[in-house]
Coordinates of C-alpha atoms and ligand atoms in Angstrom, one line a residue:
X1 CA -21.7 -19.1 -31.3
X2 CA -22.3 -18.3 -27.8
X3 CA -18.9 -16.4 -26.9
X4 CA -16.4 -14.7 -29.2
X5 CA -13.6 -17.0 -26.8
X6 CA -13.0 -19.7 -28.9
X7 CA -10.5 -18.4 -31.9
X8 CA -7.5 -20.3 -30.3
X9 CA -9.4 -23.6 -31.1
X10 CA -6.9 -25.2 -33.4
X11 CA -4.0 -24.5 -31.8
X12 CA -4.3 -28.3 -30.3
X13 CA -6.9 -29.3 -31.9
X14 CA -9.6 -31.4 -30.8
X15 CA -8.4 -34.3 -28.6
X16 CA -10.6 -37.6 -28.0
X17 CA -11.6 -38.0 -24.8
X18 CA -8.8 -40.1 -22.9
X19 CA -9.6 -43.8 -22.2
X20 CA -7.4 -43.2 -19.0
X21 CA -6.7 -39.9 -18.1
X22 CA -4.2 -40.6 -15.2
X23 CA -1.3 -42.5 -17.5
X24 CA 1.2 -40.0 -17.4
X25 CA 1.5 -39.1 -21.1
X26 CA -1.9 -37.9 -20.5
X27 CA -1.3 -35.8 -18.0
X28 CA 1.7 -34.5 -19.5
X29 CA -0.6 -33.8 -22.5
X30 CA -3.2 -32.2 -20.2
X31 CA -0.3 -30.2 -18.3
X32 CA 1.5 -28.7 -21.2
X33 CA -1.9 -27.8 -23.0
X34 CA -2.7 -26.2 -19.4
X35 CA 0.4 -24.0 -19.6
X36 CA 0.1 -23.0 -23.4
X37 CA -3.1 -21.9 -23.1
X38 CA -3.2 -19.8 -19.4
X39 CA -1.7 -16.9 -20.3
X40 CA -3.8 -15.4 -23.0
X41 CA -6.8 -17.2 -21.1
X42 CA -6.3 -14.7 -18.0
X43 CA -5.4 -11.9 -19.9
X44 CA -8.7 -11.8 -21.6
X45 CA -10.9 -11.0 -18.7
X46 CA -14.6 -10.0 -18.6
X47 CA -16.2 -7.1 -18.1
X48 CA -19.5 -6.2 -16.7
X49 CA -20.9 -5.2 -20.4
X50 CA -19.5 -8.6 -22.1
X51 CA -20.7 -10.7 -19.3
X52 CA -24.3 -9.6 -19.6
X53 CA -24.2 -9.5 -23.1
X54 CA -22.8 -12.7 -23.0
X55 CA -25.8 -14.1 -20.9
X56 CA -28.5 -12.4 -23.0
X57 CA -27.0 -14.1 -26.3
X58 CA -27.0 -17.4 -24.5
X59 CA -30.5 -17.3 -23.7
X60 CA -31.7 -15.7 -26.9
X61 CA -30.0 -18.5 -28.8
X62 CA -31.0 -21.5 -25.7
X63 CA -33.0 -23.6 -28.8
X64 CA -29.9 -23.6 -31.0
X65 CA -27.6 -24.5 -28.6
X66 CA -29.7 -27.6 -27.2
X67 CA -29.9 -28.9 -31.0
X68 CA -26.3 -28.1 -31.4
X69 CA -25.2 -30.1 -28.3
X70 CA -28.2 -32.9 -29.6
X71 CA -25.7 -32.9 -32.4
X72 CA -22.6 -32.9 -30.6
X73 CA -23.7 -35.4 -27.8
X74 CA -25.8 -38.2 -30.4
X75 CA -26.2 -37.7 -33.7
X76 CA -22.5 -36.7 -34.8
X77 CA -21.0 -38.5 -32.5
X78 CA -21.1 -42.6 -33.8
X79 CA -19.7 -44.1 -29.9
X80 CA -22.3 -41.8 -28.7
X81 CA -23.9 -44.1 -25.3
X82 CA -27.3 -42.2 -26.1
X83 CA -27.5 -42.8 -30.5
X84 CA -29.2 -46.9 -29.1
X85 CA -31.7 -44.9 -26.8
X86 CA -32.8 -42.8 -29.7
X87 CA -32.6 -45.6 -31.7
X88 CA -34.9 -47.5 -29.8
X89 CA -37.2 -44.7 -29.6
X90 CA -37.3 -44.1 -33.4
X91 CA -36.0 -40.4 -33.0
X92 CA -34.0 -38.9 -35.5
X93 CA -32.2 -35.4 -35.7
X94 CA -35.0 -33.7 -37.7
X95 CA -37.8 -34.7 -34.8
X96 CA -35.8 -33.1 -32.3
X97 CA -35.5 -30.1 -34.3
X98 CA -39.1 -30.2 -34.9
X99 CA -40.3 -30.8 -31.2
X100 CA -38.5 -28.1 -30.1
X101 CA -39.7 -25.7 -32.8
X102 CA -43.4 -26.9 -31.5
X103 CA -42.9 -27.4 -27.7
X104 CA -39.7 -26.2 -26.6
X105 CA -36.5 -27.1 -24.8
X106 CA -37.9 -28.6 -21.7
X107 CA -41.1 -30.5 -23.4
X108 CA -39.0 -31.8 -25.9
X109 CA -36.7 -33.7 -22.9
X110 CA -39.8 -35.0 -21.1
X111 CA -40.8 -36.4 -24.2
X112 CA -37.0 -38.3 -24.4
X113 CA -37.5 -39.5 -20.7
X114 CA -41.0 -41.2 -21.6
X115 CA -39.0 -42.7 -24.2
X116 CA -36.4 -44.1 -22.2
X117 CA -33.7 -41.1 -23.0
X118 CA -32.3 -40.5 -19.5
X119 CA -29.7 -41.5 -17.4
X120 CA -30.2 -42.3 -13.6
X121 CA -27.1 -41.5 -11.4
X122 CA -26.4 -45.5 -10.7
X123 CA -26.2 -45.7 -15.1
X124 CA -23.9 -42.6 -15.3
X125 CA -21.7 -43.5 -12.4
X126 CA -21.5 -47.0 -13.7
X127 CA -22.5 -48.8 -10.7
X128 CA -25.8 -50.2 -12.7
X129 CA -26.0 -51.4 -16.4
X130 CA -28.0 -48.8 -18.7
X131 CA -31.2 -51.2 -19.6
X132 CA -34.1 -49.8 -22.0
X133 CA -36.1 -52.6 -23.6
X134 CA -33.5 -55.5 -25.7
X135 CA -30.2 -52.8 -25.2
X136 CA -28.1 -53.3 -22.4
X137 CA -25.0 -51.3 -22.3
X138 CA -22.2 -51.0 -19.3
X139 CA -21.1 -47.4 -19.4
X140 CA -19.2 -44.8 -16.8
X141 CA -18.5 -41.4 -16.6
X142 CA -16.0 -41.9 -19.3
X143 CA -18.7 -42.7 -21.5
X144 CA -19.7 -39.4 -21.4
X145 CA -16.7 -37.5 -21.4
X146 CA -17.1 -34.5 -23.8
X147 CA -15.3 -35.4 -27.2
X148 CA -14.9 -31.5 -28.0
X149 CA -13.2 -30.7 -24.7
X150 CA -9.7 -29.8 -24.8
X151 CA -9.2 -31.2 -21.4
X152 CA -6.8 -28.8 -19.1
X153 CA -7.5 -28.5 -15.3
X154 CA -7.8 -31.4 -13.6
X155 CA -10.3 -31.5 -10.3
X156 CA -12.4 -35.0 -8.9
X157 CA -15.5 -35.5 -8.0
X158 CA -17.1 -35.3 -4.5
X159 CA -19.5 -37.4 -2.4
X160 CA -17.8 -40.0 0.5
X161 CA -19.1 -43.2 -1.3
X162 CA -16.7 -43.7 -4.7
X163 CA -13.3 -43.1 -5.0
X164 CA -13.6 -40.3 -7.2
X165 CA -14.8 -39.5 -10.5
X166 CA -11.6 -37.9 -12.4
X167 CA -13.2 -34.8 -13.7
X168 CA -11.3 -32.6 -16.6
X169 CA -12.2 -29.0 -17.7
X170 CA -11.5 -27.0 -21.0
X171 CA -10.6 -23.5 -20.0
X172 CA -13.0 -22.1 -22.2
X173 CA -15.9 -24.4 -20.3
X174 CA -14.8 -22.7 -17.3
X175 CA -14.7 -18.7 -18.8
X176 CA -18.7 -19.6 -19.6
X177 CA -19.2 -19.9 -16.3
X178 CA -17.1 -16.9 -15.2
X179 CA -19.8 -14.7 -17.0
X180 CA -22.6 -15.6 -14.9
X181 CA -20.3 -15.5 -11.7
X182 CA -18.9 -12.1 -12.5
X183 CA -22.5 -11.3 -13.2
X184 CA -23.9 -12.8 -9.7
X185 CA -21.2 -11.5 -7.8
X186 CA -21.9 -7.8 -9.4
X187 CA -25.6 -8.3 -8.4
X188 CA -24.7 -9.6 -4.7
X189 CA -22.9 -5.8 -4.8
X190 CA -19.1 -7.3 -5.2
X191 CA -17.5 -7.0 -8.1
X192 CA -14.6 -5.9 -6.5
X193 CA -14.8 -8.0 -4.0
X194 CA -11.3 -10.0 -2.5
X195 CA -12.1 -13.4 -3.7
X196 CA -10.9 -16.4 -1.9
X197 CA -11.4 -20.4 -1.9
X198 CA -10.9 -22.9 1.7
X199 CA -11.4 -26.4 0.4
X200 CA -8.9 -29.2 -0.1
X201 CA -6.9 -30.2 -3.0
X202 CA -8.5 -32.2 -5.6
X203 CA -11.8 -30.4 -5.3
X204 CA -12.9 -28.0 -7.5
X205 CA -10.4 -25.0 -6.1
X206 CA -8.4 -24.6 -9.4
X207 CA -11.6 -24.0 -11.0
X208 CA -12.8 -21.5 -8.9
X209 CA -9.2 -20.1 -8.7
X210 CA -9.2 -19.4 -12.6
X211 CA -12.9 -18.4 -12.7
X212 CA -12.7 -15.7 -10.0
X213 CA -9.0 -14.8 -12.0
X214 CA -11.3 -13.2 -15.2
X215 CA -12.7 -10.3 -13.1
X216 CA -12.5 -8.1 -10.0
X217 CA -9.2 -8.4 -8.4
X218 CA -6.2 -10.9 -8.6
X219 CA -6.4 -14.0 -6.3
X220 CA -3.9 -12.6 -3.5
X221 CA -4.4 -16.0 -1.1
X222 CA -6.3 -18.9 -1.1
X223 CA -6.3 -21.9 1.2
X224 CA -6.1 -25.3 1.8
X225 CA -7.9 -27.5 4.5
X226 CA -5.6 -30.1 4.3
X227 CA -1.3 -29.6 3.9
X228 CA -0.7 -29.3 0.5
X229 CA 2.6 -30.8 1.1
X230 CA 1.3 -33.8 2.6
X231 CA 1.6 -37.2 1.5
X232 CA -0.9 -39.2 -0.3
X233 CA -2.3 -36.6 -3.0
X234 CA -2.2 -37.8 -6.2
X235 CA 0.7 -36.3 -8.5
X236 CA -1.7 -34.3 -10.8
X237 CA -3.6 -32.4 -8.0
X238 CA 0.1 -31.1 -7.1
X239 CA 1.3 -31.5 -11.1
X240 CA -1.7 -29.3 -11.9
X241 CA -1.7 -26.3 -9.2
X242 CA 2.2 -26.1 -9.6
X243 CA 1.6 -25.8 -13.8
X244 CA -1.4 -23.1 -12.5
X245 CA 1.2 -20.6 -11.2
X246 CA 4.0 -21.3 -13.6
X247 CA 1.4 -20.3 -16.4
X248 CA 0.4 -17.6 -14.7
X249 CA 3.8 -16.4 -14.2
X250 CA 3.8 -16.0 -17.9
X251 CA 0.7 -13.8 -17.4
X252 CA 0.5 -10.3 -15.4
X253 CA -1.7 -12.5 -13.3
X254 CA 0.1 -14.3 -10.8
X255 CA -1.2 -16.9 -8.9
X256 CA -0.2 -17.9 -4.7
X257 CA 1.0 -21.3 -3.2
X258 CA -2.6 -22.4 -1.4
X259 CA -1.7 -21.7 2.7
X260 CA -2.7 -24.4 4.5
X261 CA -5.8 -23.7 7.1
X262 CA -6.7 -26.6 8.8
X263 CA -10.7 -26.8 9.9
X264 CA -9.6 -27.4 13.7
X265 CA -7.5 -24.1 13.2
X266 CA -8.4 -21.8 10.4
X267 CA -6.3 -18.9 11.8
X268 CA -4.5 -18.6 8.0
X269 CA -7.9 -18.0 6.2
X270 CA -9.0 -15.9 9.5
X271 CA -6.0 -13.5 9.4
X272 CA -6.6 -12.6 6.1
X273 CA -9.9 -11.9 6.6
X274 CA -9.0 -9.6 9.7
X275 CA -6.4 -8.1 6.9
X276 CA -9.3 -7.5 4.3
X277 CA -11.4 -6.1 6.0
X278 CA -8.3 -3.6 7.7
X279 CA -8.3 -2.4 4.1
X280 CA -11.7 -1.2 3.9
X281 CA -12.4 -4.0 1.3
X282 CA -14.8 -7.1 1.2
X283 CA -13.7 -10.8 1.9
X284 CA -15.6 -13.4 -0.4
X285 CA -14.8 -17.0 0.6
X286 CA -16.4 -19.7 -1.3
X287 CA -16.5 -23.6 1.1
X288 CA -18.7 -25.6 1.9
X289 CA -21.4 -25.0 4.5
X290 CA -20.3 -27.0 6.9
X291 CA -16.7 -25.4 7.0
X292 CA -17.9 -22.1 7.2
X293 CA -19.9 -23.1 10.3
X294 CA -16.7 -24.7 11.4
X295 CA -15.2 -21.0 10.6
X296 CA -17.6 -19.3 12.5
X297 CA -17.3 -21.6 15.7
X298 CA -13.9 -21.5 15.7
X299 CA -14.1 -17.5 15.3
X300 CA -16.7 -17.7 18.1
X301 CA -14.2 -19.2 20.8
X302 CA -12.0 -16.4 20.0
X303 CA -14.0 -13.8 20.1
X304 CA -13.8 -13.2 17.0
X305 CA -16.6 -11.8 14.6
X306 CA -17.7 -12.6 10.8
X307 CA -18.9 -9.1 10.1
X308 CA -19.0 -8.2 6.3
X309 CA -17.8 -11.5 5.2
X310 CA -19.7 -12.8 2.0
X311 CA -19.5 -16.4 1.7
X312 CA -20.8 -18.8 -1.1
X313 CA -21.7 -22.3 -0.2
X314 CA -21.8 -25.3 -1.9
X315 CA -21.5 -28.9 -2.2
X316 CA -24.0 -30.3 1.2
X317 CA -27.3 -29.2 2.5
X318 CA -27.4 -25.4 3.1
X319 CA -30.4 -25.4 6.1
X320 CA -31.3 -22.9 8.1
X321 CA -29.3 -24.1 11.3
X322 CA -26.1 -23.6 9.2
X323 CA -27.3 -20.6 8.2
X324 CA -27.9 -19.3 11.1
X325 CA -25.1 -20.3 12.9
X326 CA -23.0 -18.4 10.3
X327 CA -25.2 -15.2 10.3
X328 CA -25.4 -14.8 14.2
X329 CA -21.3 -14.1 13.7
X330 CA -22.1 -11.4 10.9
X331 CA -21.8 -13.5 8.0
X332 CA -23.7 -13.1 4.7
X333 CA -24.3 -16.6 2.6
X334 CA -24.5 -16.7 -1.0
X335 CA -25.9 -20.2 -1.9
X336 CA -25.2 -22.2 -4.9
X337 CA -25.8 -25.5 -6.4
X338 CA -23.7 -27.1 -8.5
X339 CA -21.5 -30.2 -8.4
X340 CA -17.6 -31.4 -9.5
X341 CA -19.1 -32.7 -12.6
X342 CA -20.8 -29.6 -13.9
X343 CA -19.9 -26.6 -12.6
X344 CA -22.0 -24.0 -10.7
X345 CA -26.0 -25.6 -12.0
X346 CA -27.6 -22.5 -9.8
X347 CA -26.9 -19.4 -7.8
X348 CA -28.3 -18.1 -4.7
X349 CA -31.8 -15.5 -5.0
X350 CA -31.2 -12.6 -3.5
X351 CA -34.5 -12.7 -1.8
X352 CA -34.8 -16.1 -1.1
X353 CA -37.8 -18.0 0.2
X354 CA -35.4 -21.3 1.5
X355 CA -31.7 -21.1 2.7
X356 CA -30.9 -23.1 -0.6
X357 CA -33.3 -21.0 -3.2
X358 CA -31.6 -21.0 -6.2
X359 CA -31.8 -19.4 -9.9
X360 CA -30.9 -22.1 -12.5
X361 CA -28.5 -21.0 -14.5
X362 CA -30.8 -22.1 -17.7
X363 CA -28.3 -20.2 -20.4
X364 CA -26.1 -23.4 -19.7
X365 CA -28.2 -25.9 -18.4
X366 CA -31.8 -27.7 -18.7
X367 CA -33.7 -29.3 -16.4
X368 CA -36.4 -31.3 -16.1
X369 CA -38.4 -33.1 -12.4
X370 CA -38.7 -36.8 -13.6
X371 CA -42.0 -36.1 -12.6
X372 CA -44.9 -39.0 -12.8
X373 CA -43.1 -40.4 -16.6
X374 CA -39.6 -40.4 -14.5
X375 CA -41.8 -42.8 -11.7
X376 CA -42.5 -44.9 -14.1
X377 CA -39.4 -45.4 -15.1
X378 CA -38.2 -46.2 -11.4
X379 CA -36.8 -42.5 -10.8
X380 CA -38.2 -40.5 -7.7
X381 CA -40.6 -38.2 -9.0
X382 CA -38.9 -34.8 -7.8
X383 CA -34.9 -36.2 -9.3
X384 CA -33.3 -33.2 -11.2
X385 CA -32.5 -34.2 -14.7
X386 CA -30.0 -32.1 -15.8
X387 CA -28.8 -31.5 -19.8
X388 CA -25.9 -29.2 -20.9
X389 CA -25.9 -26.7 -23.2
X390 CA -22.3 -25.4 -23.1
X391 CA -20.3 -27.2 -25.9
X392 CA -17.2 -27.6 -24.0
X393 CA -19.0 -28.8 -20.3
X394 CA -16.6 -32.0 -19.5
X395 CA -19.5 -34.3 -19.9
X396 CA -22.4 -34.9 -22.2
X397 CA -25.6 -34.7 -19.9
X398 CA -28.8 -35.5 -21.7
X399 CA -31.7 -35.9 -19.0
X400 CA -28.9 -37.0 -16.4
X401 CA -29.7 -37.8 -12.9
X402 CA -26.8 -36.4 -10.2
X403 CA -28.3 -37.9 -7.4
X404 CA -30.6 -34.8 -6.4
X405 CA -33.8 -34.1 -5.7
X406 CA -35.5 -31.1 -5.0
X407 CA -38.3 -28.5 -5.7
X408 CA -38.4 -26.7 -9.0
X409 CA -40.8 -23.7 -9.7
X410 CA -41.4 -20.8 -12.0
X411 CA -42.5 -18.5 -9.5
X412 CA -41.5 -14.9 -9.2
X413 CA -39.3 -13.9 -6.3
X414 CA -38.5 -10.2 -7.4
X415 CA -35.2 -10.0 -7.6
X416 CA -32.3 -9.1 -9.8
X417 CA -30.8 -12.7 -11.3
X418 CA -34.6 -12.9 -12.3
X419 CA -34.4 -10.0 -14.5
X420 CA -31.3 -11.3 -16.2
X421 CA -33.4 -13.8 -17.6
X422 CA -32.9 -16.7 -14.5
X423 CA -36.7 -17.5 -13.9
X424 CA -36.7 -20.9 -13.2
X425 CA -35.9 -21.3 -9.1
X426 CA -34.5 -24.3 -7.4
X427 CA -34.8 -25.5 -3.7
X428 CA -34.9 -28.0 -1.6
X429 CA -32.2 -29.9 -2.6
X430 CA -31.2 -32.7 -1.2
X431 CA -28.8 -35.7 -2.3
X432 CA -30.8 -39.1 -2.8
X433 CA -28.2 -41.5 -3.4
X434 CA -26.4 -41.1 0.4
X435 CA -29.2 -42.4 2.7
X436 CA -29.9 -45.7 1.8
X437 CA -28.8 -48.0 4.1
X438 CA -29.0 -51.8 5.1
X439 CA -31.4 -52.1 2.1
X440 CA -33.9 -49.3 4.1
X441 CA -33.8 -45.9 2.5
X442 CA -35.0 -42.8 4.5
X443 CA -35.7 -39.2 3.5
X444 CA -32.7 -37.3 3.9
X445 CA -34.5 -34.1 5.4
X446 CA -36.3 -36.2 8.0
X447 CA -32.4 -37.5 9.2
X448 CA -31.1 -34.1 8.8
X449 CA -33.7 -32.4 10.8
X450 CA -33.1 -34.4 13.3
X451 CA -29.5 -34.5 13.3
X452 CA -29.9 -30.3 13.0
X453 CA -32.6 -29.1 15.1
X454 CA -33.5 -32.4 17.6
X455 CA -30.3 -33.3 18.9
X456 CA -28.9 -29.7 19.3
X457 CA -31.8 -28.5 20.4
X458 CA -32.3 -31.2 23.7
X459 CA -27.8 -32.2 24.0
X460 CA -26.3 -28.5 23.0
X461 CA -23.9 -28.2 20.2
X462 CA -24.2 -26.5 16.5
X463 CA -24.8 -28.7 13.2
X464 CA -21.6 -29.4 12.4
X465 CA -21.3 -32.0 15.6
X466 CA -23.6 -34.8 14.5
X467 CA -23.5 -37.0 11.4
X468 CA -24.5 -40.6 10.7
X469 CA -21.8 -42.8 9.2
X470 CA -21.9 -45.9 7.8
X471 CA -19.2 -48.1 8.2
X472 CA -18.8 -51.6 6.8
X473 CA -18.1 -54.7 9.6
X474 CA -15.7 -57.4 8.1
X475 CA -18.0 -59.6 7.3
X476 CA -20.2 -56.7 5.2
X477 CA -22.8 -55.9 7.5
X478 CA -23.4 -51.9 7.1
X479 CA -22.7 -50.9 10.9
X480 CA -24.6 -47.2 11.8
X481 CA -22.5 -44.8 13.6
X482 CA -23.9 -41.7 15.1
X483 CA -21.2 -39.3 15.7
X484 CA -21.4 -36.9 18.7
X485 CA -18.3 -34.5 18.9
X486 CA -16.7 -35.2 22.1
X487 CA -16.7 -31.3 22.5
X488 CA -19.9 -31.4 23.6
X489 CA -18.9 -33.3 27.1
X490 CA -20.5 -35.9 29.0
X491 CA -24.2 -37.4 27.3
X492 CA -25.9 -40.6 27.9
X493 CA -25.3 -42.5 24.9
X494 CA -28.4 -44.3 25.0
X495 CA -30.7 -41.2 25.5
X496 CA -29.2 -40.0 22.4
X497 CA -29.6 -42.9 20.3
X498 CA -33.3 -42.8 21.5
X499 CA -34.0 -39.3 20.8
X500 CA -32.6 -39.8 17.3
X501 CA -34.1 -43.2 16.4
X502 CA -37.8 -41.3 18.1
X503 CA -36.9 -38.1 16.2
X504 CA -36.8 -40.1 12.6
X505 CA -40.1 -42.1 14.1
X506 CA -42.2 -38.9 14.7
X507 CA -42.5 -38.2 11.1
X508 CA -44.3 -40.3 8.8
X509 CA -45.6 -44.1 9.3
X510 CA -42.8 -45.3 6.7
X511 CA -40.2 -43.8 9.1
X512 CA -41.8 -45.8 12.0
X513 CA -41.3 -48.6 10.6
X514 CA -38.0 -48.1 9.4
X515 CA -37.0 -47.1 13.1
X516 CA -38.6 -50.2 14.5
X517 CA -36.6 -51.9 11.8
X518 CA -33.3 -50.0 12.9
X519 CA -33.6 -50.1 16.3
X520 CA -34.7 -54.1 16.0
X521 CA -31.7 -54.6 13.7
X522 CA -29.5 -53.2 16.8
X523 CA -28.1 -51.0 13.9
X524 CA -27.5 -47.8 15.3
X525 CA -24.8 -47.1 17.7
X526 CA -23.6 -43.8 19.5
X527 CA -19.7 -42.9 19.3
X528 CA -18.6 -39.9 20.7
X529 CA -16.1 -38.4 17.8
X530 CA -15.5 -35.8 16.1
X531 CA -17.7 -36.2 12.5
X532 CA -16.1 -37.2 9.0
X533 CA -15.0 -35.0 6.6
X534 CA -14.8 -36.6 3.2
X535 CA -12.1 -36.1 0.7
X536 CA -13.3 -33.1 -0.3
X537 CA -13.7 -31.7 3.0
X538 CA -17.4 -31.6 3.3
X539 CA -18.8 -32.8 6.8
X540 CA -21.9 -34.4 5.1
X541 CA -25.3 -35.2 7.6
X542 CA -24.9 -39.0 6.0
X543 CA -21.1 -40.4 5.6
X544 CA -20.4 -43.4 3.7
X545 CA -17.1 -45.5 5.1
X546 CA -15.2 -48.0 2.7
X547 CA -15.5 -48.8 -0.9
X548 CA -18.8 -50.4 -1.4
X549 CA -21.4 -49.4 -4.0
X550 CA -24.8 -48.3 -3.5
X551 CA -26.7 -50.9 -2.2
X552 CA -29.8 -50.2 -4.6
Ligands
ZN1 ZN1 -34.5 -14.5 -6.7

């Protein structure tokens, strides 16, 4: 066993995963099991001695549990999506355990992906049926939903194109990754740190909220970016924070009402910094990159500084623009990759060589590149194929594409998450599945390059006041919209469409012709608004409008 948390097991027992789990017994279910189990979930909080020896029995066991979760995610599990694919490869139990005796963890999932054993995101996200040779299955997210799981906290899933992925977590699911937080904080030199959150509800906050509740100390404010008494937020989101304090009422941990601190005006989250740092102590906000760059320019006008804050970002692109913009005010960035789906996937290095280098958490995770087999097979050659390890994780991943690509090395970089045994280092990453467009799909860097260093560079402005969006015209024609906050006074729209349109051309030949294509299409045009944020309040480089699927 990995931790020494699971004795309450079969107080509930194991529940099947729910075929819908927004009918309102479910959630009822979900809500009550929430509240029965929070109190003696926050009272048993984790030291700096458990955590890390926590982390070192994870990796020392790593073989066991990827067999174990072979177990739990195929061979034991008959409605399993992934027993046909081993089927069809003739692999049985007894070769996995063999293959990873021989070769290891890693080789033995490259061998599954020249097999046919992978998902790509389209297959998991159910917008494409999962084809290998004669079987042809239509599966979801649900598909993969965790059968052990005693599903508690309800968050969604991010990303501007889908309406949402309903996302469940099992408390003990989310105390695994409070170890390696607790441990990553304590290396970052904050363990005491005042921990706080600034997303919107419906995101991953409640997860966060109960993660950063197992150590350092209590949650005393955290913050919405949207009202939370607003209109339009389905019941559970409020359901689910309202059971989170009543539970922890019944705890000596109590937990605050989120204060609402709007991105045009984050004077709430501000204030409390100001008050945090009055006290001599820390401030550690975790939000997404572009929000603490809308932080810091809203701090900026008021003459008012980031010094000593500690953020962690997630969720978008962490460049160096954004970076900088957020360091030129004082700010320190943790980065860290991850996504609603899974949890944190990586953490920031502490010496990086990228604004997004990243230690894989690899005591809860695998991952392979789909590398040249993964081309083959119609995946891009640097896709992230991620397996879980964690027996309670929400879903089953075996070889599972997210959507992202980026580099993946086993360099040394020298510092301390290496020596707790994190040495494989992520970077690089970028989302694949937002930038396709009218059938054309473009490297993501190359747009957000542009959008980041060109158009700032010649028209003024910071990252956050550019973004592409996609918008659908009635009759389905994908319209291009680039934003250009209105902040930024008067532009010549055309000179702006030209520099970007150039700016994408100046790369490679492929991204000539896809300008020549664009700007022959009449495809792009300039609007002079403030950019998007999605649901989850991330201003992303490349938004998505309306409710069609990918177009690939
Ligand atoms: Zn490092």
């Amino acid at each position: 066993m990995h931790t020494s948390y699971s004795s309450n097991r079969t107080v509930t027992g194991n529940l099947k995963a729910p075929a819908d789990a927004w009918v309102t017994l479910q959630n009822l279910r979900v809500g009550l099991r929430f509240l029965y189990h929070l109190p003696r979930y926050l009272q048993a909080r984790i030291d700096s001695e458990s955590a890390t020896a926590i982390l070192a029995d994870r990796l020392r066991t790593r073989d066991a549990a990827f067999l174990r979760q072979l177990e739990l995610a195929v061979f034991s599990w008959p409605e399993s999506p992934y027993l046909p694919l081993f089927a069809r490869a003739r692999l049985g139990y007894q070769d996995a355990v063999e293959l990873v005796r021989k070769d290891g963890v890693e080789q033995t999932l490259r061998l599954f992906l020249k097999e046919g054993i992978y998902l790509s995101v389209d297959e998991f996200k159910g917008r494409r049926e999962l084809i290998r040779g004669n079987h042809c299955a239509q599966v979801s997210p649900k598909s993969f939903q965790n059968p052990e799981s005693r599903y508690m906290v309800a968050a969604s899933s991010g990303g501007s194109r889908s309406s949402g992925t309903p996302v469940l977590f099992d408390l003990e699911f989310i105390r695994s990754c409070a170890v390696n937080s607790r441990i990553v904080h304590e290396l970052r030199g904050g363990s005491r740190w005042e921990k706080t959150t600034w997303e919107v509800p419906g995101g991953g906050a409640r997860f966060r909220l109960l993660k950063y509740s197992l150590y350092g100390p209590p949650i005393r404010a955290w913050f919405s970016q949207v009202d939370p008494a607003a209109g339009g937020l389905h019941p559970v989101y409020r359901w689910s924070t309202r059971a989170m304090r009543w539970g922890s009422y019944l705890s000596r941990q109590q937990l605050p009402k989120p204060l609402f601190s709007p991105i045009s005006e984050p004077r709430p989250l501000f204030d409390w910094i100001d008050q945090v740092r009055l006290q001599g102590r820390t401030p550690l906000v975790f939000t997404f990159p572009s929000s603490a760059v809308a932080l810091a320019q809203w701090g900026a006008a008021c003459g008012r500084d980031l010094e000593g804050v500690q953020f962690t970002v997630s969720g978008e692109p962490i460049t160096a623009a954004r970076l900088e913009t957020i360091r030129s005010l004082g700010g320190t960035i943790g980065a860290r990759y991850g996504s609603v789906e899974t949890g944190p996937l990586a953490y920031g290095c502490l010496n990086p060589t990228a604004p997004d280098h990243c230690h894989f958490q690899s005591d809860l995770w695998a991952v392979i590149q789909a590398g040249e087999e993964g081309a083959a097979l119609g995946l891009r050659e640097r896709s992230l194929l991620i397996t879980g390890l964690d027996p309670r994780a929400p879903f089953l991943f075996l070889n599972t594409s997210m959507g992202d690509e980026a580099h993946l090395t086993n360099g040394s970089c020298g510092c301390p998450l290496e020596n707790m045994g994190w040495n494989l280092h992520v970077s690089g990453i970028r989302s694949i599945e937002k930038l396709t467009s009218a059938g054309m799909t473009f490297a993501g860097t190359d747009v957000i390059a542009v959008l980041e260093q060109n158009l700032p560079g010649k028209y003024g402005g910071i990252p956050n006041d550019y973004q592409l969006v996609e918008e659908e015209a009635p009759d389905g024609r994908p319209l291009l919209k680039l934003l250009v906050h209105p902040r930024l006074g008067p532009l010549d729209a055309e000179a702006v469409r030209e520099d970007f349109l150039a700016g994408l051309g100046s790369r490679t030949i492929v991204d000539r012709l896809m300008e020549t294509a664009w700007r022959e299409a009449g495809l792009l045009t300039v609007e002079r608004r403030p950019p998007l944020q999605t649901k989850q309040g991330k201003v992303l480089h490349f938004h998505v409008l309306g409710s069609k699927v990918a177009p690939h």
